[in-house]
Amino acid sequence: MKKYAFLFLIFSLNIFCLAQSLPKLSPIDFGYSNGVKSINSVKYFVDGDSLQKLEENYYYFGPNKKIMVFTEKDLRNKGAKKSTIYKYENDEVKSEKYNAGNEYQDYEVSYQYDADKSLLSSQYISKYINLNKKYNFTGNKLSSVITTNEMGKSEESYFYNNFGDLYAIHNTETVGKGSETIVTLFKNNREIARYSTSKSRRIGLNYITNSKEFSYATSDESIKKELETLELFLKQNKSKDLIVAQKIEMILKKAKNSELISAKFFIRNAKGDPEASAELEVPFEDLKIVAFYRIDYSNGSIEGSTDFQKHHFQDFQNRIETEKQVGLLSKNLN
C-alpha cells in the first residue's frame, strides 16, 4: 500500500500546477498577473432559478509580492475551512503549512537554502508519508529534483528550449526493482501532455487556451509517436498557445476512445485575470457550476465581484452550446 501511495503522491503533486517542483509563491505562479494583491472567489451551484454557494477561496500576497495565505471555505459544511500558511525569512520561503483539520490531509513543507539563496532541499511531512527533495540548478534554471523516502526514489530532469522556456520534465520513478519514466510536456509552464514509457498509465492530454481548458485521458499507445514529435516541436519553437492547442486537438482526433475528464471555461479581464469561470461535470451536458472573482491590485484598483453575474452565466451557456456543435464537446471529436 505504501508503494502505491509513494507513486501516487509523486505523480499527482504536479497536476494542473506550476510545472516545476519549486514552491509556488508569486501571483504568476498561481495563474494571475503580477500586480495582484488578493483574490477572492465564490463558487456557485446553479439549478434552474436556484443558487447555492459551494465554496469560497481567498489568496493574499504580501508586500514582497509572495503568497502569505490561501484559504478554502466549504460553504455547505458550516463554513469548514482549510488554510495554507507561508512563512518567510530574508524574503525566502521557509515553510508551507496546510491545515485541513484532518490528520489524513494535513502536511508541512520546510525549505533550506545555501549562502547564495539557492534552494537546496525540502522536506514534506505528513502523518502517513514523508518526502525529501534535493534541488539542482544549472545557472538559474532548475535542472533536476531527486525525491526520496523509505519506499523509493523519483528523479525529475528538466529540459528548456533555446528561448529558456521549460518544455519537458522526464520523471523516473523507482520502487524496489521496478522503475518507469513519465514524460510531461509544457507550454507556458502549463502541463499539456503526460505519458509513461511503460503501459501502466493512461495518457493525459490538456487543450489549453486563454478561454478554456479541456483535459482528456486515453489508453491509445499509438499516439506516443505524435507526442514525441510534439516534444521536439516545443524544443525547437517558441509558438503561440493556440498553435500548440491545435496540435493537441489533432492528436486527440487520432486517439481512440479518448475520455473527457474535465472541461473549464473562463472570462478574463484586460490583465488576463479571471472574472468568471465555469466547470462542466460528467456527462458534460448542462452548466451547473460557476465561480466569480474579485481581484484587488497592489495599486489600489479592484476588478470583478463574487456576486452571481447572470450575463457571464449566459455567455458561458452560449459558448458551451457552440462547443457541443463544432468544438471539443462535439460527439464527432474521434
mmCIF file of N, CA and C in Angstrom, residues 163-280:
data_model
loop_
_atom_site.group_PDB
_atom_site.id
_atom_site.type_symbol
_atom_site.label_atom_id
_atom_site.label_comp_id
_atom_site.label_asym_id
_atom_site.label_seq_id
_atom_site.Cartn_x
_atom_site.Cartn_y
_atom_site.Cartn_z
ATOM 1 N N PHE A 163 14.951 29.357 -26.001
ATOM 2 C CA PHE A 163 14.379 30.609 -25.522
ATOM 3 C C PHE A 163 14.299 30.641 -23.994
ATOM 4 N N GLY A 164 14.776 29.559 -23.362
ATOM 5 C CA GLY A 164 14.773 29.484 -21.908
ATOM 6 C C GLY A 164 13.478 28.997 -21.307
ATOM 7 N N ASP A 165 12.548 28.522 -22.147
ATOM 8 C CA ASP A 165 11.245 28.057 -21.664
ATOM 9 C C ASP A 165 11.291 26.560 -21.363
ATOM 10 N N LEU A 166 10.717 26.170 -20.240
ATOM 11 C CA LEU A 166 10.599 24.752 -19.908
ATOM 12 C C LEU A 166 9.625 24.094 -20.879
ATOM 13 N N TYR A 167 10.039 22.999 -21.495
ATOM 14 C CA TYR A 167 9.132 22.298 -22.401
ATOM 15 C C TYR A 167 8.884 20.846 -21.991
ATOM 16 N N ALA A 168 9.725 20.284 -21.099
ATOM 17 C CA ALA A 168 9.514 18.886 -20.711
ATOM 18 C C ALA A 168 10.170 18.577 -19.377
ATOM 19 N N ILE A 169 9.552 17.643 -18.656
ATOM 20 C CA ILE A 169 10.148 17.027 -17.476
ATOM 21 C C ILE A 169 10.076 15.518 -17.675
ATOM 22 N N HIS A 170 11.208 14.844 -17.498
ATOM 23 C CA HIS A 170 11.248 13.385 -17.524
ATOM 24 C C HIS A 170 11.450 12.915 -16.088
ATOM 25 N N ASN A 171 10.473 12.186 -15.571
ATOM 26 C CA ASN A 171 10.485 11.772 -14.171
ATOM 27 C C ASN A 171 10.611 10.251 -14.096
ATOM 28 N N THR A 172 11.753 9.774 -13.630
ATOM 29 C CA THR A 172 11.967 8.334 -13.480
ATOM 30 C C THR A 172 11.696 7.935 -12.039
ATOM 31 N N GLU A 173 10.709 7.060 -11.853
ATOM 32 C CA GLU A 173 10.311 6.605 -10.525
ATOM 33 C C GLU A 173 10.816 5.182 -10.312
ATOM 34 N N THR A 174 11.433 4.947 -9.162
ATOM 35 C CA THR A 174 11.968 3.624 -8.834
ATOM 36 C C THR A 174 11.417 3.170 -7.493
ATOM 37 N N VAL A 175 10.747 2.036 -7.493
ATOM 38 C CA VAL A 175 10.251 1.417 -6.261
ATOM 39 C C VAL A 175 10.661 -0.047 -6.295
ATOM 40 N N GLY A 176 11.491 -0.452 -5.336
ATOM 41 C CA GLY A 176 12.014 -1.810 -5.360
ATOM 42 C C GLY A 176 12.853 -2.019 -6.610
ATOM 43 N N LYS A 177 12.554 -3.074 -7.356
ATOM 44 C CA LYS A 177 13.296 -3.357 -8.586
ATOM 45 C C LYS A 177 12.608 -2.784 -9.817
ATOM 46 N N GLY A 178 11.453 -2.198 -9.615
ATOM 47 C CA GLY A 178 10.709 -1.668 -10.750
ATOM 48 C C GLY A 178 10.922 -0.178 -10.939
ATOM 49 N N SER A 179 10.889 0.265 -12.185
ATOM 50 C CA SER A 179 11.007 1.692 -12.470
ATOM 51 C C SER A 179 10.255 2.014 -13.752
ATOM 52 N N GLU A 180 9.863 3.263 -13.885
ATOM 53 C CA GLU A 180 9.250 3.741 -15.112
ATOM 54 C C GLU A 180 9.524 5.230 -15.239
ATOM 55 N N THR A 181 9.468 5.731 -16.465
ATOM 56 C CA THR A 181 9.699 7.147 -16.716
ATOM 57 C C THR A 181 8.417 7.789 -17.225
ATOM 58 N N ILE A 182 8.048 8.890 -16.607
ATOM 59 C CA ILE A 182 6.873 9.652 -17.012
ATOM 60 C C ILE A 182 7.351 10.926 -17.692
ATOM 61 N N VAL A 183 6.886 11.158 -18.903
ATOM 62 C CA VAL A 183 7.237 12.355 -19.663
ATOM 63 C C VAL A 183 6.073 13.336 -19.585
ATOM 64 N N THR A 184 6.365 14.558 -19.163
ATOM 65 C CA THR A 184 5.354 15.603 -19.085
ATOM 66 C C THR A 184 5.795 16.767 -19.958
ATOM 67 N N LEU A 185 4.899 17.233 -20.834
ATOM 68 C CA LEU A 185 5.193 18.335 -21.744
ATOM 69 C C LEU A 185 4.485 19.602 -21.279
ATOM 70 N N PHE A 186 5.125 20.747 -21.532
ATOM 71 C CA PHE A 186 4.614 22.017 -21.022
ATOM 72 C C PHE A 186 4.618 23.100 -22.090
ATOM 73 N N LYS A 187 3.675 24.002 -21.949
ATOM 74 C CA LYS A 187 3.654 25.242 -22.707
ATOM 75 C C LYS A 187 3.307 26.365 -21.737
ATOM 76 N N ASN A 188 4.167 27.374 -21.656
ATOM 77 C CA ASN A 188 3.976 28.466 -20.696
ATOM 78 C C ASN A 188 3.811 27.944 -19.271
ATOM 79 N N ASN A 189 4.621 26.943 -18.930
ATOM 80 C CA ASN A 189 4.622 26.363 -17.587
ATOM 81 C C ASN A 189 3.323 25.649 -17.236
ATOM 82 N N ARG A 190 2.483 25.375 -18.227
ATOM 83 C CA ARG A 190 1.253 24.622 -18.001
ATOM 84 C C ARG A 190 1.377 23.258 -18.660
ATOM 85 N N GLU A 191 0.948 22.235 -17.941
ATOM 86 C CA GLU A 191 1.029 20.878 -18.470
ATOM 87 C C GLU A 191 0.062 20.695 -19.630
ATOM 88 N N ILE A 192 0.566 20.197 -20.760
ATOM 89 C CA ILE A 192 -0.302 19.945 -21.904
ATOM 90 C C ILE A 192 -0.386 18.457 -22.252
ATOM 91 N N ALA A 193 0.567 17.654 -21.785
ATOM 92 C CA ALA A 193 0.510 16.215 -22.053
ATOM 93 C C ALA A 193 1.357 15.473 -21.040
ATOM 94 N N ARG A 194 0.949 14.223 -20.769
ATOM 95 C CA ARG A 194 1.691 13.375 -19.832
ATOM 96 C C ARG A 194 1.502 11.915 -20.235
ATOM 97 N N TYR A 195 2.618 11.197 -20.308
ATOM 98 C CA TYR A 195 2.519 9.777 -20.633
ATOM 99 C C TYR A 195 3.692 9.025 -20.026
ATOM 100 N N SER A 196 3.507 7.729 -19.843
ATOM 101 C CA SER A 196 4.536 6.864 -19.284
ATOM 102 C C SER A 196 5.215 6.084 -20.401
ATOM 103 N N THR A 197 6.510 5.817 -20.228
ATOM 104 C CA THR A 197 7.216 4.996 -21.211
ATOM 105 C C THR A 197 6.756 3.542 -21.147
ATOM 106 N N SER A 198 6.114 3.158 -20.055
ATOM 107 C CA SER A 198 5.505 1.829 -19.971
ATOM 108 C C SER A 198 4.023 1.974 -20.313
ATOM 109 N N LYS A 199 3.278 0.899 -20.154
ATOM 110 C CA LYS A 199 1.852 0.944 -20.458
ATOM 111 C C LYS A 199 1.016 0.931 -19.185
ATOM 112 N N SER A 200 1.612 1.357 -18.078
ATOM 113 C CA SER A 200 0.942 1.235 -16.788
ATOM 114 C C SER A 200 -0.026 2.377 -16.507
ATOM 115 N N ARG A 201 0.060 3.461 -17.287
ATOM 116 C CA ARG A 201 -0.808 4.612 -17.029
ATOM 117 C C ARG A 201 -1.454 5.072 -18.331
ATOM 118 N N ARG A 202 -2.618 5.677 -18.183
ATOM 119 C CA ARG A 202 -3.241 6.284 -19.346
ATOM 120 C C ARG A 202 -2.519 7.577 -19.720
ATOM 121 N N ILE A 203 -2.647 7.969 -20.955
ATOM 122 C CA ILE A 203 -2.040 9.197 -21.459
ATOM 123 C C ILE A 203 -2.974 10.368 -21.164
ATOM 124 N N GLY A 204 -2.411 11.456 -20.661
ATOM 125 C CA GLY A 204 -3.195 12.652 -20.381
ATOM 126 C C GLY A 204 -2.902 13.738 -21.398
ATOM 127 N N LEU A 205 -3.948 14.400 -21.890
ATOM 128 C CA LEU A 205 -3.818 15.489 -22.859
ATOM 129 C C LEU A 205 -4.656 16.671 -22.396
ATOM 130 N N ASN A 206 -4.064 17.853 -22.382
ATOM 131 C CA ASN A 206 -4.761 19.061 -21.949
ATOM 132 C C ASN A 206 -4.780 20.089 -23.071
ATOM 133 N N TYR A 207 -5.986 20.448 -23.505
ATOM 134 C CA TYR A 207 -6.174 21.505 -24.500
ATOM 135 C C TYR A 207 -6.371 22.806 -23.733
ATOM 136 N N ILE A 208 -5.408 23.737 -23.867
ATOM 137 C CA ILE A 208 -5.429 24.955 -23.055
ATOM 138 C C ILE A 208 -5.332 26.189 -23.938
ATOM 139 N N THR A 209 -6.318 27.088 -23.821
ATOM 140 C CA THR A 209 -6.239 28.418 -24.408
ATOM 141 C C THR A 209 -6.579 29.420 -23.311
ATOM 142 N N ASN A 210 -6.630 30.687 -23.672
ATOM 143 C CA ASN A 210 -6.939 31.719 -22.693
ATOM 144 C C ASN A 210 -8.357 31.607 -22.164
ATOM 145 N N SER A 211 -9.241 30.989 -22.941
ATOM 146 C CA SER A 211 -10.659 30.974 -22.582
ATOM 147 C C SER A 211 -11.195 29.612 -22.180
ATOM 148 N N LYS A 212 -10.400 28.542 -22.356
ATOM 149 C CA LYS A 212 -10.916 27.224 -21.976
ATOM 150 C C LYS A 212 -9.784 26.238 -21.725
ATOM 151 N N GLU A 213 -10.085 25.235 -20.915
ATOM 152 C CA GLU A 213 -9.147 24.167 -20.590
ATOM 153 C C GLU A 213 -9.912 22.846 -20.562
ATOM 154 N N PHE A 214 -9.576 21.949 -21.469
ATOM 155 C CA PHE A 214 -10.200 20.636 -21.525
ATOM 156 C C PHE A 214 -9.130 19.580 -21.266
ATOM 157 N N SER A 215 -9.431 18.612 -20.421
ATOM 158 C CA SER A 215 -8.484 17.546 -20.095
ATOM 159 C C SER A 215 -9.056 16.197 -20.514
ATOM 160 N N TYR A 216 -8.218 15.407 -21.182
ATOM 161 C CA TYR A 216 -8.619 14.106 -21.696
ATOM 162 C C TYR A 216 -7.656 13.025 -21.220
ATOM 163 N N ALA A 217 -8.136 11.787 -21.250
ATOM 164 C CA ALA A 217 -7.296 10.622 -20.979
ATOM 165 C C ALA A 217 -7.577 9.572 -22.041
ATOM 166 N N THR A 218 -6.534 8.843 -22.422
ATOM 167 C CA THR A 218 -6.693 7.777 -23.405
ATOM 168 C C THR A 218 -5.676 6.677 -23.129
ATOM 169 N N SER A 219 -6.019 5.469 -23.540
ATOM 170 C CA SER A 219 -5.091 4.334 -23.422
ATOM 171 C C SER A 219 -4.476 3.980 -24.769
ATOM 172 N N ASP A 220 -4.680 4.828 -25.764
ATOM 173 C CA ASP A 220 -4.190 4.556 -27.113
ATOM 174 C C ASP A 220 -2.688 4.820 -27.200
ATOM 175 N N GLU A 221 -1.904 3.736 -27.139
ATOM 176 C CA GLU A 221 -0.445 3.850 -27.158
ATOM 177 C C GLU A 221 0.087 4.372 -28.493
ATOM 178 N N SER A 222 -0.708 4.284 -29.549
ATOM 179 C CA SER A 222 -0.218 4.662 -30.877
ATOM 180 C C SER A 222 0.077 6.152 -30.997
ATOM 181 N N ILE A 223 -0.482 6.988 -30.125
ATOM 182 C CA ILE A 223 -0.262 8.433 -30.251
ATOM 183 C C ILE A 223 1.038 8.884 -29.583
ATOM 184 N N LYS A 224 1.775 7.953 -28.967
ATOM 185 C CA LYS A 224 3.034 8.355 -28.330
ATOM 186 C C LYS A 224 4.035 8.899 -29.350
ATOM 187 N N LYS A 225 3.965 8.405 -30.593
ATOM 188 C CA LYS A 225 4.852 8.943 -31.625
ATOM 189 C C LYS A 225 4.535 10.413 -31.880
ATOM 190 N N GLU A 226 3.240 10.745 -31.892
ATOM 191 C CA GLU A 226 2.845 12.141 -32.074
ATOM 192 C C GLU A 226 3.305 13.000 -30.899
ATOM 193 N N LEU A 227 3.291 12.427 -29.694
ATOM 194 C CA LEU A 227 3.741 13.173 -28.519
ATOM 195 C C LEU A 227 5.254 13.392 -28.549
ATOM 196 N N GLU A 228 5.987 12.408 -29.055
ATOM 197 C CA GLU A 228 7.436 12.592 -29.210
ATOM 198 C C GLU A 228 7.728 13.691 -30.231
ATOM 199 N N THR A 229 6.934 13.740 -31.299
ATOM 200 C CA THR A 229 7.083 14.802 -32.296
ATOM 201 C C THR A 229 6.733 16.154 -31.695
ATOM 202 N N LEU A 230 5.696 16.188 -30.852
ATOM 203 C CA LEU A 230 5.310 17.431 -30.191
ATOM 204 C C LEU A 230 6.418 17.917 -29.267
ATOM 205 N N GLU A 231 7.065 16.993 -28.556
ATOM 206 C CA GLU A 231 8.168 17.388 -27.676
ATOM 207 C C GLU A 231 9.294 18.040 -28.481
ATOM 208 N N LEU A 232 9.610 17.481 -29.634
ATOM 209 C CA LEU A 232 10.649 18.061 -30.487
ATOM 210 C C LEU A 232 10.233 19.441 -30.984
ATOM 211 N N PHE A 233 8.956 19.598 -31.321
ATOM 212 C CA PHE A 233 8.447 20.901 -31.772
ATOM 213 C C PHE A 233 8.581 21.946 -30.672
ATOM 214 N N LEU A 234 8.217 21.572 -29.445
ATOM 215 C CA LEU A 234 8.314 22.502 -28.319
ATOM 216 C C LEU A 234 9.765 22.880 -28.039
ATOM 217 N N LYS A 235 10.671 21.930 -28.263
ATOM 218 C CA LYS A 235 12.096 22.191 -28.045
ATOM 219 C C LYS A 235 12.631 23.216 -29.038
ATOM 220 N N GLN A 236 12.141 23.170 -30.262
ATOM 221 C CA GLN A 236 12.719 23.971 -31.338
ATOM 222 C C GLN A 236 11.983 25.276 -31.608
ATOM 223 N N ASN A 237 10.782 25.442 -31.053
ATOM 224 C CA ASN A 237 9.960 26.588 -31.422
ATOM 225 C C ASN A 237 9.433 27.342 -30.210
ATOM 226 N N LYS A 238 9.190 28.632 -30.405
ATOM 227 C CA LYS A 238 8.501 29.462 -29.414
ATOM 228 C C LYS A 238 7.156 29.837 -30.036
ATOM 229 N N SER A 239 6.164 28.976 -29.863
ATOM 230 C CA SER A 239 4.896 29.104 -30.570
ATOM 231 C C SER A 239 3.820 29.731 -29.703
ATOM 232 N N LYS A 240 2.824 30.263 -30.365
ATOM 233 C CA LYS A 240 1.673 30.805 -29.667
ATOM 234 C C LYS A 240 0.871 29.663 -29.041
ATOM 235 N N ASP A 241 0.170 29.989 -27.951
ATOM 236 C CA ASP A 241 -0.607 28.975 -27.240
ATOM 237 C C ASP A 241 -1.593 28.277 -28.167
ATOM 238 N N LEU A 242 -2.238 29.055 -29.050
ATOM 239 C CA LEU A 242 -3.274 28.487 -29.904
ATOM 240 C C LEU A 242 -2.707 27.438 -30.852
ATOM 241 N N ILE A 243 -1.504 27.668 -31.362
ATOM 242 C CA ILE A 243 -0.883 26.689 -32.269
ATOM 243 C C ILE A 243 -0.640 25.369 -31.544
ATOM 244 N N VAL A 244 -0.132 25.448 -30.310
ATOM 245 C CA VAL A 244 0.109 24.234 -29.529
ATOM 246 C C VAL A 244 -1.216 23.550 -29.197
ATOM 247 N N ALA A 245 -2.243 24.342 -28.850
ATOM 248 C CA ALA A 245 -3.561 23.772 -28.561
ATOM 249 C C ALA A 245 -4.112 23.050 -29.787
ATOM 250 N N GLN A 246 -3.902 23.602 -30.962
ATOM 251 C CA GLN A 246 -4.373 22.957 -32.188
ATOM 252 C C GLN A 246 -3.654 21.636 -32.425
ATOM 253 N N LYS A 247 -2.373 21.571 -32.081
ATOM 254 C CA LYS A 247 -1.628 20.320 -32.213
ATOM 255 C C LYS A 247 -2.168 19.266 -31.246
ATOM 256 N N ILE A 248 -2.516 19.700 -30.020
ATOM 257 C CA ILE A 248 -3.134 18.779 -29.058
ATOM 258 C C ILE A 248 -4.464 18.272 -29.602
ATOM 259 N N GLU A 249 -5.245 19.165 -30.205
ATOM 260 C CA GLU A 249 -6.537 18.765 -30.762
ATOM 261 C C GLU A 249 -6.353 17.734 -31.877
ATOM 262 N N MET A 250 -5.347 17.919 -32.717
ATOM 263 C CA MET A 250 -5.081 16.955 -33.790
ATOM 264 C C MET A 250 -4.718 15.583 -33.224
ATOM 265 N N ILE A 251 -3.927 15.570 -32.148
ATOM 266 C CA ILE A 251 -3.573 14.298 -31.509
ATOM 267 C C ILE A 251 -4.815 13.651 -30.907
ATOM 268 N N LEU A 252 -5.672 14.466 -30.304
ATOM 269 C CA LEU A 252 -6.908 13.949 -29.718
ATOM 270 C C LEU A 252 -7.781 13.281 -30.774
ATOM 271 N N LYS A 253 -7.834 13.868 -31.949
ATOM 272 C CA LYS A 253 -8.676 13.314 -33.007
ATOM 273 C C LYS A 253 -8.134 11.983 -33.516
ATOM 274 N N LYS A 254 -6.820 11.772 -33.363
ATOM 275 C CA LYS A 254 -6.218 10.497 -33.762
ATOM 276 C C LYS A 254 -6.383 9.430 -32.681
ATOM 277 N N ALA A 255 -6.480 9.867 -31.431
ATOM 278 C CA ALA A 255 -6.542 8.918 -30.313
ATOM 279 C C ALA A 255 -7.870 8.168 -30.303
ATOM 280 N N LYS A 256 -7.795 6.879 -30.061
ATOM 281 C CA LYS A 256 -9.002 6.069 -29.975
ATOM 282 C C LYS A 256 -9.534 6.089 -28.542
ATOM 283 N N ASN A 257 -10.845 6.210 -28.430
ATOM 284 C CA ASN A 257 -11.520 6.118 -27.133
ATOM 285 C C ASN A 257 -10.985 7.121 -26.112
ATOM 286 N N SER A 258 -10.705 8.345 -26.552
ATOM 287 C CA SER A 258 -10.290 9.368 -25.586
ATOM 288 C C SER A 258 -11.477 9.753 -24.719
ATOM 289 N N GLU A 259 -11.208 9.974 -23.445
ATOM 290 C CA GLU A 259 -12.267 10.267 -22.469
ATOM 291 C C GLU A 259 -12.076 11.670 -21.904
ATOM 292 N N LEU A 260 -13.123 12.477 -21.999
ATOM 293 C CA LEU A 260 -13.082 13.819 -21.426
ATOM 294 C C LEU A 260 -13.139 13.711 -19.907
ATOM 295 N N ILE A 261 -12.153 14.303 -19.234
ATOM 296 C CA ILE A 261 -12.066 14.240 -17.776
ATOM 297 C C ILE A 261 -12.617 15.502 -17.128
ATOM 298 N N SER A 262 -12.283 16.659 -17.691
ATOM 299 C CA SER A 262 -12.790 17.915 -17.145
ATOM 300 C C SER A 262 -12.874 18.950 -18.249
ATOM 301 N N ALA A 263 -13.789 19.907 -18.084
ATOM 302 C CA ALA A 263 -13.970 20.985 -19.056
ATOM 303 C C ALA A 263 -14.223 22.279 -18.295
ATOM 304 N N LYS A 264 -13.378 23.288 -18.551
ATOM 305 C CA LYS A 264 -13.499 24.569 -17.868
ATOM 306 C C LYS A 264 -13.463 25.705 -18.886
ATOM 307 N N PHE A 265 -14.235 26.754 -18.596
ATOM 308 C CA PHE A 265 -14.276 27.945 -19.433
ATOM 309 C C PHE A 265 -13.958 29.162 -18.573
ATOM 310 N N PHE A 266 -13.404 30.217 -19.205
ATOM 311 C CA PHE A 266 -13.007 31.413 -18.465
ATOM 312 C C PHE A 266 -13.437 32.677 -19.192
ATOM 313 N N ILE A 267 -13.768 33.691 -18.405
ATOM 314 C CA ILE A 267 -13.917 35.064 -18.885
ATOM 315 C C ILE A 267 -12.876 35.876 -18.137
ATOM 316 N N ARG A 268 -12.012 36.587 -18.875
ATOM 317 C CA ARG A 268 -10.885 37.288 -18.263
ATOM 318 C C ARG A 268 -10.960 38.786 -18.520
ATOM 319 N N ASN A 269 -10.333 39.546 -17.618
ATOM 320 C CA ASN A 269 -10.260 40.987 -17.807
ATOM 321 C C ASN A 269 -9.071 41.344 -18.700
ATOM 322 N N ALA A 270 -8.834 42.637 -18.888
ATOM 323 C CA ALA A 270 -7.772 43.079 -19.797
ATOM 324 C C ALA A 270 -6.390 42.652 -19.329
ATOM 325 N N LYS A 271 -6.233 42.393 -18.037
ATOM 326 C CA LYS A 271 -4.935 41.963 -17.494
ATOM 327 C C LYS A 271 -4.722 40.456 -17.634
ATOM 328 N N GLY A 272 -5.765 39.751 -18.063
ATOM 329 C CA GLY A 272 -5.675 38.302 -18.185
ATOM 330 C C GLY A 272 -6.129 37.550 -16.954
ATOM 331 N N ASP A 273 -6.602 38.283 -15.931
ATOM 332 C CA ASP A 273 -7.084 37.633 -14.710
ATOM 333 C C ASP A 273 -8.556 37.248 -14.864
ATOM 334 N N PRO A 274 -8.992 36.152 -14.236
ATOM 335 C CA PRO A 274 -10.369 35.690 -14.429
ATOM 336 C C PRO A 274 -11.400 36.563 -13.724
ATOM 337 N N GLU A 275 -12.474 36.862 -14.435
ATOM 338 C CA GLU A 275 -13.654 37.478 -13.832
ATOM 339 C C GLU A 275 -14.672 36.403 -13.473
ATOM 340 N N ALA A 276 -14.673 35.322 -14.273
ATOM 341 C CA ALA A 276 -15.617 34.228 -14.047
ATOM 342 C C ALA A 276 -15.049 32.953 -14.656
ATOM 343 N N SER A 277 -15.453 31.823 -14.097
ATOM 344 C CA SER A 277 -15.077 30.524 -14.653
ATOM 345 C C SER A 277 -16.260 29.583 -14.543
ATOM 346 N N ALA A 278 -16.287 28.590 -15.413
ATOM 347 C CA ALA A 278 -17.374 27.612 -15.420
ATOM 348 C C ALA A 278 -16.790 26.217 -15.547
ATOM 349 N N GLU A 279 -17.398 25.262 -14.848
ATOM 350 C CA GLU A 279 -16.961 23.869 -14.908
ATOM 351 C C GLU A 279 -18.124 22.998 -15.362
ATOM 352 N N LEU A 280 -17.840 22.104 -16.291
ATOM 353 C CA LEU A 280 -18.830 21.113 -16.685
ATOM 354 C C LEU A 280 -18.503 19.796 -16.007
#
